């Protein structure tokens, strides 16, 4: 399927389409030439058939004249069989076409013959005899096998009539049709040509070559005989012959007989069309050769000119995609459109590389200033603590020593100072913790999440017991990470789940699922849920979603979780619906060989 859409395939189609008109013209010419050759062959065979028929007619006429002349010879006229016999034998020497010459008496008994019969012979049953007696004129008989000569003959009869009009004797000459064979060797007739004579009933009178196989057979059903017997006149046809082989035929009626004789001459179709077929074959072969050459040329040139270059472009693109920005096509020497494309690609790769290094610098710069800022926050918080502690302790001292000397308003003001200083202290402590979590951290090792969760539960024992929470978990995996930090994540999420509980006692479930070489851990609760408008802020430092009166919180728990998870190359998010609880998800890198092995835990604290 891919090949069908390839450039090569399309180019081959273009070549083939370009060659189609030439093929059409060639086939048209071939057909035209064949038609011309068919016409020429038809003219030729018809000419030979006509020539043969003419000779045949002449032979008949000559035979008729011979008999008329013989009828005037005294020995014949006076019926002297012995003398006549010698004369007939002499005459037979003159022409090979005469199978026999003879004379019968009025009853049909043969009384003299060039080739005498072995036993007495009567021909009164012959159609030619009866017709000659009836018509008293020259008669051409139908085809028969001569009883004396044993050859296929057409007999011509001539009655001798006395002065009273009575038939005294009948002269006859048998014409040997095999003599027609000589017409097959006229120059127009190529080897493999045939000639046959059939009578009106479709019986073969003679056929050359192989007369012995055909003479006397009825071929009325063969296509060519059918055509001839339907037309009953001179014509041509391209048709299977008596033997089934296709030939170009010319046929003519041979007059003279009662039922009608037809002579046909045929040349083999393969010979008749040999030149046209050969020319067409040569043309088609040359066109095929030209097509193959054109396709090969197209194939080679597209490979050389386009596909190789495309291959290099594709390879360079893949290398760039894989991160190798130094990859170049190496096609800059080309001056065509592909060269331009390659140049543009190379320029793009250079630009991407430059941009990447600029990005890296910017990233490093950003990281550096972030670290500086963290460091600043850490140092500032650290340094602020000391004077703050002093403010706190001095105001507490002030309250203690001079509290009773101050009026009500003064005492209240001191309480505010103490309270404010203590809150500020907590804030600074939180900030310190947050920045410490980024700066510190142990190298990663295999961490059993079951253990981390157990530690977090132990740290929160009091809180959990106080709230009547029920914590359960699925088997948890072993991951790559920092044990202390993963424990902190569990601790923050669990304490939030308890802190933001609803009316009913907290139900918390921890589970894990492996996805694409990572573990997705989740902590699900049945608490108050999180309103949509807070979704954005929830992972930032001090999100200020609730007043202190509502919930006591430091506002850095989730920010720390995010920082830790991101340090592990993971991500943290949640799904929640107000009033229906929340689920917090976070991903941690899987250990290739490690799988969840822990047993199901059903921890029930105060439950
Ligand atoms: P804190 O809990 O100290 O306020 P956090 O960073 O841990 O700070 O959480 C930020 C805010 O996210 C919370 O004030 C609360 O509004 C919301 N929150 C966190 N966890 C939950 C929870 N399990 N259910 C409902 N709200 C939550």
PDB file of N, CA, C and O and ligand atoms in Angstrom, residues 492-493 496-500 525 527-530 534 538 540 543 545-546 552-559 576 582 584, ligand 1:
ATOM      1  N   UNK A 492       1.588  15.312  54.868  1.00  0.00           N
ATOM      2  CA  UNK A 492       0.844  16.520  54.515  1.00  0.00           C
ATOM      3  C   UNK A 492      -0.543  16.179  53.971  1.00  0.00           C
ATOM      4  O   UNK A 492      -1.535  16.794  54.347  1.00  0.00           O
ATOM      5  N   UNK A 493      -0.574  15.188  53.053  1.00  0.00           N
ATOM      6  CA  UNK A 493      -1.862  14.853  52.424  1.00  0.00           C
ATOM      7  C   UNK A 493      -2.823  14.262  53.450  1.00  0.00           C
ATOM      8  O   UNK A 493      -4.014  14.579  53.468  1.00  0.00           O
ATOM      9  N   UNK A 496      -4.103  16.986  55.811  1.00  0.00           N
ATOM     10  CA  UNK A 496      -5.129  17.801  55.147  1.00  0.00           C
ATOM     11  C   UNK A 496      -6.455  17.062  55.105  1.00  0.00           C
ATOM     12  O   UNK A 496      -7.512  17.639  55.314  1.00  0.00           O
ATOM     13  N   UNK A 497      -6.364  15.738  54.794  1.00  0.00           N
ATOM     14  CA  UNK A 497      -7.594  14.941  54.685  1.00  0.00           C
ATOM     15  C   UNK A 497      -8.358  14.938  56.012  1.00  0.00           C
ATOM     16  O   UNK A 497      -9.580  14.913  56.041  1.00  0.00           O
ATOM     17  N   UNK A 498      -7.586  14.964  57.100  1.00  0.00           N
ATOM     18  CA  UNK A 498      -8.231  14.987  58.414  1.00  0.00           C
ATOM     19  C   UNK A 498      -8.717  16.398  58.725  1.00  0.00           C
ATOM     20  O   UNK A 498      -9.846  16.611  59.169  1.00  0.00           O
ATOM     21  N   UNK A 499      -7.826  17.388  58.387  1.00  0.00           N
ATOM     22  CA  UNK A 499      -8.145  18.772  58.735  1.00  0.00           C
ATOM     23  C   UNK A 499      -9.403  19.252  58.002  1.00  0.00           C
ATOM     24  O   UNK A 499     -10.270  19.888  58.590  1.00  0.00           O
ATOM     25  N   UNK A 500      -9.502  18.918  56.728  1.00  0.00           N
ATOM     26  CA  UNK A 500     -10.639  19.417  55.939  1.00  0.00           C
ATOM     27  C   UNK A 500     -11.731  18.360  55.836  1.00  0.00           C
ATOM     28  O   UNK A 500     -12.264  18.087  54.785  1.00  0.00           O
ATOM     29  N   UNK A 525     -10.044  11.139  50.183  1.00  0.00           N
ATOM     30  CA  UNK A 525     -10.748  11.374  51.452  1.00  0.00           C
ATOM     31  C   UNK A 525     -12.224  11.644  51.202  1.00  0.00           C
ATOM     32  O   UNK A 525     -12.655  11.751  50.053  1.00  0.00           O
ATOM     33  N   UNK A 527     -13.729  14.325  52.652  1.00  0.00           N
ATOM     34  CA  UNK A 527     -13.839  15.622  53.321  1.00  0.00           C
ATOM     35  C   UNK A 527     -14.727  16.622  52.598  1.00  0.00           C
ATOM     36  O   UNK A 527     -15.575  16.251  51.786  1.00  0.00           O
ATOM     37  N   UNK A 528     -14.453  17.895  52.864  1.00  0.00           N
ATOM     38  CA  UNK A 528     -15.326  18.959  52.360  1.00  0.00           C
ATOM     39  C   UNK A 528     -15.153  19.237  50.868  1.00  0.00           C
ATOM     40  O   UNK A 528     -15.961  19.901  50.249  1.00  0.00           O
ATOM     41  N   UNK A 529     -14.054  18.730  50.306  1.00  0.00           N
ATOM     42  CA  UNK A 529     -13.807  18.992  48.880  1.00  0.00           C
ATOM     43  C   UNK A 529     -13.248  20.389  48.667  1.00  0.00           C
ATOM     44  O   UNK A 529     -13.138  21.176  49.622  1.00  0.00           O
ATOM     45  N   UNK A 530     -12.937  20.697  47.425  1.00  0.00           N
ATOM     46  CA  UNK A 530     -12.294  21.980  47.134  1.00  0.00           C
ATOM     47  C   UNK A 530     -13.103  22.703  46.058  1.00  0.00           C
ATOM     48  O   UNK A 530     -13.384  22.123  44.993  1.00  0.00           O
ATOM     49  N   UNK A 534     -10.728  27.736  43.755  1.00  0.00           N
ATOM     50  CA  UNK A 534      -9.444  27.637  44.469  1.00  0.00           C
ATOM     51  C   UNK A 534      -8.442  26.729  43.774  1.00  0.00           C
ATOM     52  O   UNK A 534      -7.291  26.631  44.205  1.00  0.00           O
ATOM     53  N   UNK A 538      -4.091  26.346  44.923  1.00  0.00           N
ATOM     54  CA  UNK A 538      -3.926  25.415  46.031  1.00  0.00           C
ATOM     55  C   UNK A 538      -2.479  24.964  46.299  1.00  0.00           C
ATOM     56  O   UNK A 538      -2.095  24.718  47.435  1.00  0.00           O
ATOM     57  N   UNK A 540       0.206  26.824  45.754  1.00  0.00           N
ATOM     58  CA  UNK A 540       1.159  27.912  45.980  1.00  0.00           C
ATOM     59  C   UNK A 540       1.387  28.115  47.487  1.00  0.00           C
ATOM     60  O   UNK A 540       0.649  27.591  48.318  1.00  0.00           O
ATOM     61  N   UNK A 543      -1.746  30.006  50.296  1.00  0.00           N
ATOM     62  CA  UNK A 543      -2.840  30.286  49.355  1.00  0.00           C
ATOM     63  C   UNK A 543      -3.988  31.105  49.954  1.00  0.00           C
ATOM     64  O   UNK A 543      -4.749  31.693  49.221  1.00  0.00           O
ATOM     65  N   UNK A 545      -6.955  30.470  51.655  1.00  0.00           N
ATOM     66  CA  UNK A 545      -8.293  30.073  51.206  1.00  0.00           C
ATOM     67  C   UNK A 545      -9.291  30.167  52.361  1.00  0.00           C
ATOM     68  O   UNK A 545     -10.436  30.558  52.180  1.00  0.00           O
ATOM     69  N   UNK A 546      -8.792  29.835  53.546  1.00  0.00           N
ATOM     70  CA  UNK A 546      -9.682  29.913  54.727  1.00  0.00           C
ATOM     71  C   UNK A 546      -9.138  30.929  55.710  1.00  0.00           C
ATOM     72  O   UNK A 546      -7.940  31.203  55.731  1.00  0.00           O
ATOM     73  N   UNK A 552      -7.039  26.054  61.159  1.00  0.00           N
ATOM     74  CA  UNK A 552      -5.686  26.462  61.517  1.00  0.00           C
ATOM     75  C   UNK A 552      -4.748  25.801  60.522  1.00  0.00           C
ATOM     76  O   UNK A 552      -4.713  24.582  60.421  1.00  0.00           O
ATOM     77  N   UNK A 553      -4.068  26.618  59.748  1.00  0.00           N
ATOM     78  CA  UNK A 553      -3.170  26.007  58.758  1.00  0.00           C
ATOM     79  C   UNK A 553      -1.994  26.905  58.467  1.00  0.00           C
ATOM     80  O   UNK A 553      -2.081  28.120  58.666  1.00  0.00           O
ATOM     81  N   UNK A 554      -0.922  26.283  58.013  1.00  0.00           N
ATOM     82  CA  UNK A 554       0.263  27.078  57.734  1.00  0.00           C
ATOM     83  C   UNK A 554       0.282  27.545  56.279  1.00  0.00           C
ATOM     84  O   UNK A 554       0.990  28.463  55.928  1.00  0.00           O
ATOM     85  N   UNK A 555      -0.441  26.840  55.434  1.00  0.00           N
ATOM     86  CA  UNK A 555      -0.530  27.255  54.020  1.00  0.00           C
ATOM     87  C   UNK A 555       0.711  26.941  53.210  1.00  0.00           C
ATOM     88  O   UNK A 555       0.934  27.558  52.166  1.00  0.00           O
ATOM     89  N   UNK A 556       1.504  25.964  53.679  1.00  0.00           N
ATOM     90  CA  UNK A 556       2.656  25.596  52.831  1.00  0.00           C
ATOM     91  C   UNK A 556       2.717  24.089  52.586  1.00  0.00           C
ATOM     92  O   UNK A 556       3.586  23.608  51.870  1.00  0.00           O
ATOM     93  N   UNK A 557       1.764  23.333  53.147  1.00  0.00           N
ATOM     94  CA  UNK A 557       1.791  21.861  53.036  1.00  0.00           C
ATOM     95  C   UNK A 557       1.829  21.391  51.581  1.00  0.00           C
ATOM     96  O   UNK A 557       2.728  20.645  51.178  1.00  0.00           O
ATOM     97  N   UNK A 558       0.878  21.845  50.789  1.00  0.00           N
ATOM     98  CA  UNK A 558       0.820  21.366  49.393  1.00  0.00           C
ATOM     99  C   UNK A 558       1.968  21.936  48.567  1.00  0.00           C
ATOM    100  O   UNK A 558       2.451  21.276  47.644  1.00  0.00           O
ATOM    101  N   UNK A 559       2.395  23.182  48.901  1.00  0.00           N
ATOM    102  CA  UNK A 559       3.538  23.765  48.169  1.00  0.00           C
ATOM    103  C   UNK A 559       4.772  22.893  48.382  1.00  0.00           C
ATOM    104  O   UNK A 559       5.528  22.619  47.441  1.00  0.00           O
ATOM    105  N   UNK A 576     -11.581  16.877  42.701  1.00  0.00           N
ATOM    106  CA  UNK A 576     -12.412  17.117  43.871  1.00  0.00           C
ATOM    107  C   UNK A 576     -13.751  17.711  43.481  1.00  0.00           C
ATOM    108  O   UNK A 576     -13.867  18.371  42.447  1.00  0.00           O
ATOM    109  N   UNK A 582     -12.019  14.695  48.255  1.00  0.00           N
ATOM    110  CA  UNK A 582     -10.956  15.004  47.274  1.00  0.00           C
ATOM    111  C   UNK A 582     -10.035  13.806  47.140  1.00  0.00           C
ATOM    112  O   UNK A 582      -9.922  12.995  48.069  1.00  0.00           O
ATOM    113  N   UNK A 584      -6.026  13.284  45.988  1.00  0.00           N
ATOM    114  CA  UNK A 584      -4.751  13.870  45.535  1.00  0.00           C
ATOM    115  C   UNK A 584      -3.921  12.769  44.902  1.00  0.00           C
ATOM    116  O   UNK A 584      -3.791  11.673  45.468  1.00  0.00           O
TER     117      UNK A 584
HETATM  118  P1  LIG B   1      -2.995  24.322  54.835  1.00  0.00           P
HETATM  119  O1  LIG B   1      -3.572  22.969  54.935  1.00  0.00           O
HETATM  120  O2  LIG B   1      -1.979  24.579  55.890  1.00  0.00           O
HETATM  121  O3  LIG B   1      -3.990  25.414  54.715  1.00  0.00           O
HETATM  122  P2  LIG B   1      -2.003  23.383  52.416  1.00  0.00           P
HETATM  123  O4  LIG B   1      -0.985  23.905  51.462  1.00  0.00           O
HETATM  124  O5  LIG B   1      -1.761  22.020  52.944  1.00  0.00           O
HETATM  125  O6  LIG B   1      -2.165  24.437  53.519  1.00  0.00           O
HETATM  126  O7  LIG B   1      -3.391  23.401  51.698  1.00  0.00           O
HETATM  127  C1  LIG B   1      -3.782  24.513  50.990  1.00  0.00           C
HETATM  128  C2  LIG B   1      -5.293  24.579  50.905  1.00  0.00           C
HETATM  129  O8  LIG B   1      -5.792  23.532  50.118  1.00  0.00           O
HETATM  130  C3  LIG B   1      -5.968  24.374  52.170  1.00  0.00           C
HETATM  131  O9  LIG B   1      -6.086  25.609  52.920  1.00  0.00           O
HETATM  132  C4  LIG B   1      -7.342  23.858  51.807  1.00  0.00           C
HETATM  133  O10 LIG B   1      -8.201  24.901  51.431  1.00  0.00           O
HETATM  134  C5  LIG B   1      -7.045  23.101  50.600  1.00  0.00           C
HETATM  135  N1  LIG B   1      -6.938  21.643  50.876  1.00  0.00           N
HETATM  136  C6  LIG B   1      -5.819  20.915  50.950  1.00  0.00           C
HETATM  137  N2  LIG B   1      -6.106  19.591  51.139  1.00  0.00           N
HETATM  138  C7  LIG B   1      -7.455  19.518  51.204  1.00  0.00           C
HETATM  139  C8  LIG B   1      -8.367  18.432  51.386  1.00  0.00           C
HETATM  140  N3  LIG B   1      -7.953  17.151  51.574  1.00  0.00           N
HETATM  141  N4  LIG B   1      -9.684  18.709  51.383  1.00  0.00           N
HETATM  142  C9  LIG B   1     -10.111  19.977  51.186  1.00  0.00           C
HETATM  143  N5  LIG B   1      -9.303  21.047  50.995  1.00  0.00           N
HETATM  144  C10 LIG B   1      -7.982  20.804  50.998  1.00  0.00           C
END
